[in-house]
Amino acid sequence: MDEQSSSTLDAEAAVNRNGDTTDDFDNRNGNTKILRRMDTVPDIKRDTSGITTQYIATGIVNLGAFAAGVCVAWSSSALPLLTTGPLEPPSPTRDVIAVENSTPSILNPHSKLALTEAEASWVASLLCLGALWGAGPAGLISEYFGRKKTLLYLALPLVVSWILVASSPNVYGLYVGRFVGGMALGAFSVGIPPYIEDIAEKQILPTLANFYHVHFSCGVLFGYVIGLVENTSWLTVLCASVPTAFFIAFIFLPESPAYLMSQGKYHQALAALRYFRGIDNDIDSEIKQLKERIRNSAKIKVTFKELFGTRSNVKALIVSFGLMVFQQMSGIYPVLFYAKTIFEKFAISLNPPSAAIILGFCLVSSTYFSTMLLKVVRRRVLLMVSFAAMAVNLSCLGIYYHLKASNLSPSSTWVPLFTLCLFVSFYASGVGPIPWLMLREIFPPHMTRRATALTAGFHWFLAFGVTKLYQNLVDMVKPGWTLWAFAITCIIGIIFVYFFVPETKDRTLQEIQDEFEGIHKKRKHRHVIEVESVSEA
C-alpha cells in the first residue's frame, strides 16, 4: 500500500513537472516570474530563466570587442618603443645603424626596427583602413555562413595578424599585420550586434547591446596595462592571447536561433533558443514570432540601393553619417592611438604609461555609466552636453600647450591628464554609444543591418583619415592648433544635433519617420465660442 501511494505521488510530481495542468507550471512560465527574476542578480547555479545564460553568452561573444580594443591600444604602448623621433626621410642606412646600436634577440626582433613618425602613423592608421574593408562584407557573410561561424573564424586572422606583427623584420610586415587585424576588427563591429539581438530577450536587449562598447573600452584599458611590459614582442604575445581565449570560449556556444530557423533547421533552432531561454520560459510564442519574422524578411529583399528609396531613410542616413563625422572628427581615435606619446609631449608630472592606464580606466567607467545614463536622459540633450564638454576640455588642453610653449606654465603638471580624462569620459557617456544606438531607432527593423554595415564602413573610413592625418597636422600646425581644430568640430557637432538629429527616446519608429517625412500631428484646438456658450449657460 505504501509503495502504491509513493508511486502515485511520484506520478503526480512528474505531471506537475512536465505537464501543463497545474497552476505551478503556469506560474513558472508566467511573465511575473520572469520580471521578478530580472529585478534580481541572476544566480548561475539556480537560475533557470535563461537570463544568466544570455549575460554570459554576451560577455563571451564580446571578447571580440575586447580584442578590438586591444588592437587600438597597442599603438599607444608599442609605437613609442619603435619610433626614432621627429619626422625624417627614409634612409637605406637607418636599419643598419639601428642594428649596430641595439642588442637584437629572438624574443625581441623589433630591436632591429626604428620607425619614423610617418611610418608609425601608417602602422597605427592601417588598422582602421583594414576595418573599413572588413566591415562591409561581414554582414552579408554572416547571413550566408552563420553568425557563429563568421565570428568564430574571425579569431584566426586576428591571431595571424599578431604573429606577423611580432615576427616582422621590417616595417612592411607591420603594415600587413595591422591591416589584417583591422579587417577582423571591422567585421567584429558589424557581426557581434546581430548575434546579440538574436539571443537576447527584448527586455534586456538595450543593456546587452551596450556590452560591445564596455568590452571595447576594457580592451583599451588592458592594452594600456600590458604596455608596462615595454617589450614589443611580449606585448604582442599578450595581445594574441585575447582572440585565442575568444575562440576557445565561443566554440561552445550554439548558433543563432534566427539563423538556424532561416536555414530550415527547426529542431536545432528550438534547442538553441531553449538554451538561451532556460526551462522557465515558454518559447512557443517566440518560435512563432521568429517564423513570422523570417517569412516576412524572405518576402522583403532589402538591398543597399533601397536605403536611398524613401525620404525618411535618406534623412536617417544623413543623421547617422553626420553623427559619425563629428564623432570621429572630435579626435577620439588619435587620443587613444597616441595616448602615451601625447603625455610625453605634454611632459606631465606622471609617467606616460601610468597616465595612459588612468585614461583607460576613465574610459571604461564612463562607458559603463552610460548604460544607466541612456535610460533616463534624452538622446539629443546627452549628445549636445557631451559635445560641449569635449570642446571645453580640448580648448583647455590647447590653451595649456600654447602657455607651455611660451614658458608661461610649469613644465610638469596634471592638467593634460585631467582634461584628457574628462574628454574621454564625456565621449564615452554620449558621443560614443549614441550614434550606434540610434541605428536601431531611426531605421525600420528590416533595414537596420544594411544601414549598420554602411555606417560602420563610413565610421572606419573616417577613423583612418583622422588617425593618419593627425601626425601631419601636428607637424604642420603643432599640437595646440590641432586640438583647437578638434574643439571647433565638436562645436559644429552641437549645431548639427540641434537642427538635424531627432529625439528618439520614448518615441516609436513611426513618429520618428513621420518627423523625417515632415509630417506633424495636428494639435487639438479648443473651440472658444463653444466653451463660452457653455459657461454662459
PDB file of N, CA and C in Angstrom, residues 157-203:
ATOM      1  N   PRO A 157      42.299  35.183 -38.404  1.00  0.00           N
ATOM      2  CA  PRO A 157      43.115  36.271 -38.985  1.00  0.00           C
ATOM      3  C   PRO A 157      43.652  37.230 -37.938  1.00  0.00           C
ATOM      4  N   LEU A 158      42.951  37.366 -36.820  1.00  0.00           N
ATOM      5  CA  LEU A 158      43.448  38.258 -35.772  1.00  0.00           C
ATOM      6  C   LEU A 158      44.711  37.685 -35.132  1.00  0.00           C
ATOM      7  N   VAL A 159      44.721  36.376 -34.891  1.00  0.00           N
ATOM      8  CA  VAL A 159      45.932  35.734 -34.353  1.00  0.00           C
ATOM      9  C   VAL A 159      47.065  35.807 -35.375  1.00  0.00           C
ATOM     10  N   VAL A 160      46.736  35.574 -36.658  1.00  0.00           N
ATOM     11  CA  VAL A 160      47.742  35.660 -37.708  1.00  0.00           C
ATOM     12  C   VAL A 160      48.341  37.067 -37.773  1.00  0.00           C
ATOM     13  N   SER A 161      47.491  38.075 -37.604  1.00  0.00           N
ATOM     14  CA  SER A 161      47.982  39.456 -37.651  1.00  0.00           C
ATOM     15  C   SER A 161      48.975  39.722 -36.522  1.00  0.00           C
ATOM     16  N   TRP A 162      48.707  39.181 -35.328  1.00  0.00           N
ATOM     17  CA  TRP A 162      49.636  39.386 -34.217  1.00  0.00           C
ATOM     18  C   TRP A 162      50.932  38.624 -34.444  1.00  0.00           C
ATOM     19  N   ILE A 163      50.855  37.461 -35.105  1.00  0.00           N
ATOM     20  CA  ILE A 163      52.082  36.722 -35.436  1.00  0.00           C
ATOM     21  C   ILE A 163      52.936  37.533 -36.410  1.00  0.00           C
ATOM     22  N   LEU A 164      52.287  38.141 -37.404  1.00  0.00           N
ATOM     23  CA  LEU A 164      53.019  38.979 -38.359  1.00  0.00           C
ATOM     24  C   LEU A 164      53.660  40.171 -37.661  1.00  0.00           C
ATOM     25  N   VAL A 165      52.906  40.801 -36.762  1.00  0.00           N
ATOM     26  CA  VAL A 165      53.432  41.968 -36.052  1.00  0.00           C
ATOM     27  C   VAL A 165      54.604  41.569 -35.156  1.00  0.00           C
ATOM     28  N   ALA A 166      54.496  40.421 -34.504  1.00  0.00           N
ATOM     29  CA  ALA A 166      55.534  40.005 -33.556  1.00  0.00           C
ATOM     30  C   ALA A 166      56.814  39.562 -34.250  1.00  0.00           C
ATOM     31  N   SER A 167      56.692  38.973 -35.438  1.00  0.00           N
ATOM     32  CA  SER A 167      57.863  38.385 -36.095  1.00  0.00           C
ATOM     33  C   SER A 167      58.373  39.198 -37.273  1.00  0.00           C
ATOM     34  N   SER A 168      57.790  40.356 -37.532  1.00  0.00           N
ATOM     35  CA  SER A 168      58.162  41.119 -38.717  1.00  0.00           C
ATOM     36  C   SER A 168      59.576  41.684 -38.595  1.00  0.00           C
ATOM     37  N   PRO A 169      60.422  41.457 -39.592  1.00  0.00           N
ATOM     38  CA  PRO A 169      61.782  42.032 -39.567  1.00  0.00           C
ATOM     39  C   PRO A 169      61.839  43.455 -40.107  1.00  0.00           C
ATOM     40  N   ASN A 170      60.742  43.921 -40.720  1.00  0.00           N
ATOM     41  CA  ASN A 170      60.738  45.277 -41.284  1.00  0.00           C
ATOM     42  C   ASN A 170      59.352  45.889 -41.128  1.00  0.00           C
ATOM     43  N   VAL A 171      59.243  47.141 -41.543  1.00  0.00           N
ATOM     44  CA  VAL A 171      58.008  47.878 -41.330  1.00  0.00           C
ATOM     45  C   VAL A 171      56.857  47.340 -42.181  1.00  0.00           C
ATOM     46  N   TYR A 172      57.179  46.721 -43.307  1.00  0.00           N
ATOM     47  CA  TYR A 172      56.118  46.248 -44.192  1.00  0.00           C
ATOM     48  C   TYR A 172      55.348  45.088 -43.577  1.00  0.00           C
ATOM     49  N   GLY A 173      56.017  44.280 -42.782  1.00  0.00           N
ATOM     50  CA  GLY A 173      55.317  43.233 -42.055  1.00  0.00           C
ATOM     51  C   GLY A 173      54.344  43.811 -41.046  1.00  0.00           C
ATOM     52  N   LEU A 174      54.732  44.934 -40.423  1.00  0.00           N
ATOM     53  CA  LEU A 174      53.810  45.616 -39.505  1.00  0.00           C
ATOM     54  C   LEU A 174      52.606  46.151 -40.258  1.00  0.00           C
ATOM     55  N   TYR A 175      52.839  46.696 -41.453  1.00  0.00           N
ATOM     56  CA  TYR A 175      51.726  47.202 -42.268  1.00  0.00           C
ATOM     57  C   TYR A 175      50.713  46.090 -42.556  1.00  0.00           C
ATOM     58  N   VAL A 176      51.216  44.950 -43.028  1.00  0.00           N
ATOM     59  CA  VAL A 176      50.325  43.847 -43.393  1.00  0.00           C
ATOM     60  C   VAL A 176      49.603  43.303 -42.152  1.00  0.00           C
ATOM     61  N   GLY A 177      50.351  43.141 -41.072  1.00  0.00           N
ATOM     62  CA  GLY A 177      49.746  42.614 -39.855  1.00  0.00           C
ATOM     63  C   GLY A 177      48.643  43.510 -39.321  1.00  0.00           C
ATOM     64  N   ARG A 178      48.879  44.803 -39.312  1.00  0.00           N
ATOM     65  CA  ARG A 178      47.862  45.728 -38.798  1.00  0.00           C
ATOM     66  C   ARG A 178      46.647  45.784 -39.720  1.00  0.00           C
ATOM     67  N   PHE A 179      46.875  45.713 -41.026  1.00  0.00           N
ATOM     68  CA  PHE A 179      45.753  45.737 -41.960  1.00  0.00           C
ATOM     69  C   PHE A 179      44.885  44.492 -41.796  1.00  0.00           C
ATOM     70  N   VAL A 180      45.504  43.325 -41.686  1.00  0.00           N
ATOM     71  CA  VAL A 180      44.752  42.077 -41.497  1.00  0.00           C
ATOM     72  C   VAL A 180      43.998  42.104 -40.166  1.00  0.00           C
ATOM     73  N   GLY A 181      44.638  42.572 -39.117  1.00  0.00           N
ATOM     74  CA  GLY A 181      43.945  42.699 -37.830  1.00  0.00           C
ATOM     75  C   GLY A 181      42.783  43.667 -37.898  1.00  0.00           C
ATOM     76  N   GLY A 182      42.945  44.736 -38.681  1.00  0.00           N
ATOM     77  CA  GLY A 182      41.860  45.698 -38.848  1.00  0.00           C
ATOM     78  C   GLY A 182      40.656  45.098 -39.542  1.00  0.00           C
ATOM     79  N   MET A 183      40.879  44.208 -40.505  1.00  0.00           N
ATOM     80  CA  MET A 183      39.755  43.550 -41.175  1.00  0.00           C
ATOM     81  C   MET A 183      38.928  42.752 -40.172  1.00  0.00           C
ATOM     82  N   ALA A 184      39.598  42.048 -39.264  1.00  0.00           N
ATOM     83  CA  ALA A 184      38.874  41.314 -38.223  1.00  0.00           C
ATOM     84  C   ALA A 184      38.150  42.264 -37.284  1.00  0.00           C
ATOM     85  N   LEU A 185      38.794  43.390 -36.959  1.00  0.00           N
ATOM     86  CA  LEU A 185      38.180  44.383 -36.071  1.00  0.00           C
ATOM     87  C   LEU A 185      36.888  44.936 -36.676  1.00  0.00           C
ATOM     88  N   GLY A 186      36.934  45.316 -37.958  1.00  0.00           N
ATOM     89  CA  GLY A 186      35.743  45.848 -38.609  1.00  0.00           C
ATOM     90  C   GLY A 186      34.635  44.818 -38.711  1.00  0.00           C
ATOM     91  N   ALA A 187      35.002  43.561 -38.989  1.00  0.00           N
ATOM     92  CA  ALA A 187      33.996  42.507 -39.065  1.00  0.00           C
ATOM     93  C   ALA A 187      33.351  42.252 -37.704  1.00  0.00           C
ATOM     94  N   PHE A 188      34.132  42.330 -36.639  1.00  0.00           N
ATOM     95  CA  PHE A 188      33.570  42.186 -35.299  1.00  0.00           C
ATOM     96  C   PHE A 188      32.534  43.281 -35.021  1.00  0.00           C
ATOM     97  N   SER A 189      32.835  44.516 -35.429  1.00  0.00           N
ATOM     98  CA  SER A 189      31.934  45.636 -35.135  1.00  0.00           C
ATOM     99  C   SER A 189      30.582  45.479 -35.820  1.00  0.00           C
ATOM    100  N   VAL A 190      30.545  44.735 -36.934  1.00  0.00           N
ATOM    101  CA  VAL A 190      29.293  44.519 -37.659  1.00  0.00           C
ATOM    102  C   VAL A 190      28.653  43.181 -37.287  1.00  0.00           C
ATOM    103  N   GLY A 191      29.472  42.173 -36.956  1.00  0.00           N
ATOM    104  CA  GLY A 191      28.949  40.836 -36.727  1.00  0.00           C
ATOM    105  C   GLY A 191      28.466  40.553 -35.322  1.00  0.00           C
ATOM    106  N   ILE A 192      29.008  41.235 -34.328  1.00  0.00           N
ATOM    107  CA  ILE A 192      28.620  40.956 -32.945  1.00  0.00           C
ATOM    108  C   ILE A 192      27.207  41.437 -32.619  1.00  0.00           C
ATOM    109  N   PRO A 193      26.794  42.681 -32.968  1.00  0.00           N
ATOM    110  CA  PRO A 193      25.440  43.133 -32.609  1.00  0.00           C
ATOM    111  C   PRO A 193      24.310  42.240 -33.106  1.00  0.00           C
ATOM    112  N   PRO A 194      24.315  41.720 -34.356  1.00  0.00           N
ATOM    113  CA  PRO A 194      23.212  40.843 -34.776  1.00  0.00           C
ATOM    114  C   PRO A 194      23.111  39.564 -33.960  1.00  0.00           C
ATOM    115  N   TYR A 195      24.247  39.000 -33.566  1.00  0.00           N
ATOM    116  CA  TYR A 195      24.204  37.782 -32.749  1.00  0.00           C
ATOM    117  C   TYR A 195      23.554  38.067 -31.397  1.00  0.00           C
ATOM    118  N   ILE A 196      23.894  39.210 -30.810  1.00  0.00           N
ATOM    119  CA  ILE A 196      23.303  39.569 -29.516  1.00  0.00           C
ATOM    120  C   ILE A 196      21.801  39.818 -29.661  1.00  0.00           C
ATOM    121  N   GLU A 197      21.402  40.476 -30.740  1.00  0.00           N
ATOM    122  CA  GLU A 197      19.973  40.713 -30.974  1.00  0.00           C
ATOM    123  C   GLU A 197      19.211  39.397 -31.120  1.00  0.00           C
ATOM    124  N   ASP A 198      19.848  38.383 -31.687  1.00  0.00           N
ATOM    125  CA  ASP A 198      19.178  37.102 -31.903  1.00  0.00           C
ATOM    126  C   ASP A 198      19.023  36.293 -30.624  1.00  0.00           C
ATOM    127  N   ILE A 199      19.924  36.463 -29.655  1.00  0.00           N
ATOM    128  CA  ILE A 199      19.871  35.628 -28.461  1.00  0.00           C
ATOM    129  C   ILE A 199      19.251  36.333 -27.258  1.00  0.00           C
ATOM    130  N   ALA A 200      19.102  37.658 -27.309  1.00  0.00           N
ATOM    131  CA  ALA A 200      18.656  38.415 -26.142  1.00  0.00           C
ATOM    132  C   ALA A 200      17.144  38.615 -26.147  1.00  0.00           C
ATOM    133  N   GLU A 201      16.562  38.617 -24.959  1.00  0.00           N
ATOM    134  CA  GLU A 201      15.157  38.978 -24.816  1.00  0.00           C
ATOM    135  C   GLU A 201      15.005  40.492 -24.952  1.00  0.00           C
ATOM    136  N   LYS A 202      13.837  40.918 -25.371  1.00  0.00           N
ATOM    137  CA  LYS A 202      13.624  42.336 -25.649  1.00  0.00           C
ATOM    138  C   LYS A 202      13.837  43.192 -24.411  1.00  0.00           C
ATOM    139  N   GLN A 203      13.474  42.652 -23.225  1.00  0.00           N
ATOM    140  CA  GLN A 203      13.571  43.461 -22.007  1.00  0.00           C
ATOM    141  C   GLN A 203      15.009  43.814 -21.653  1.00  0.00           C
TER     142      GLN A 203
END
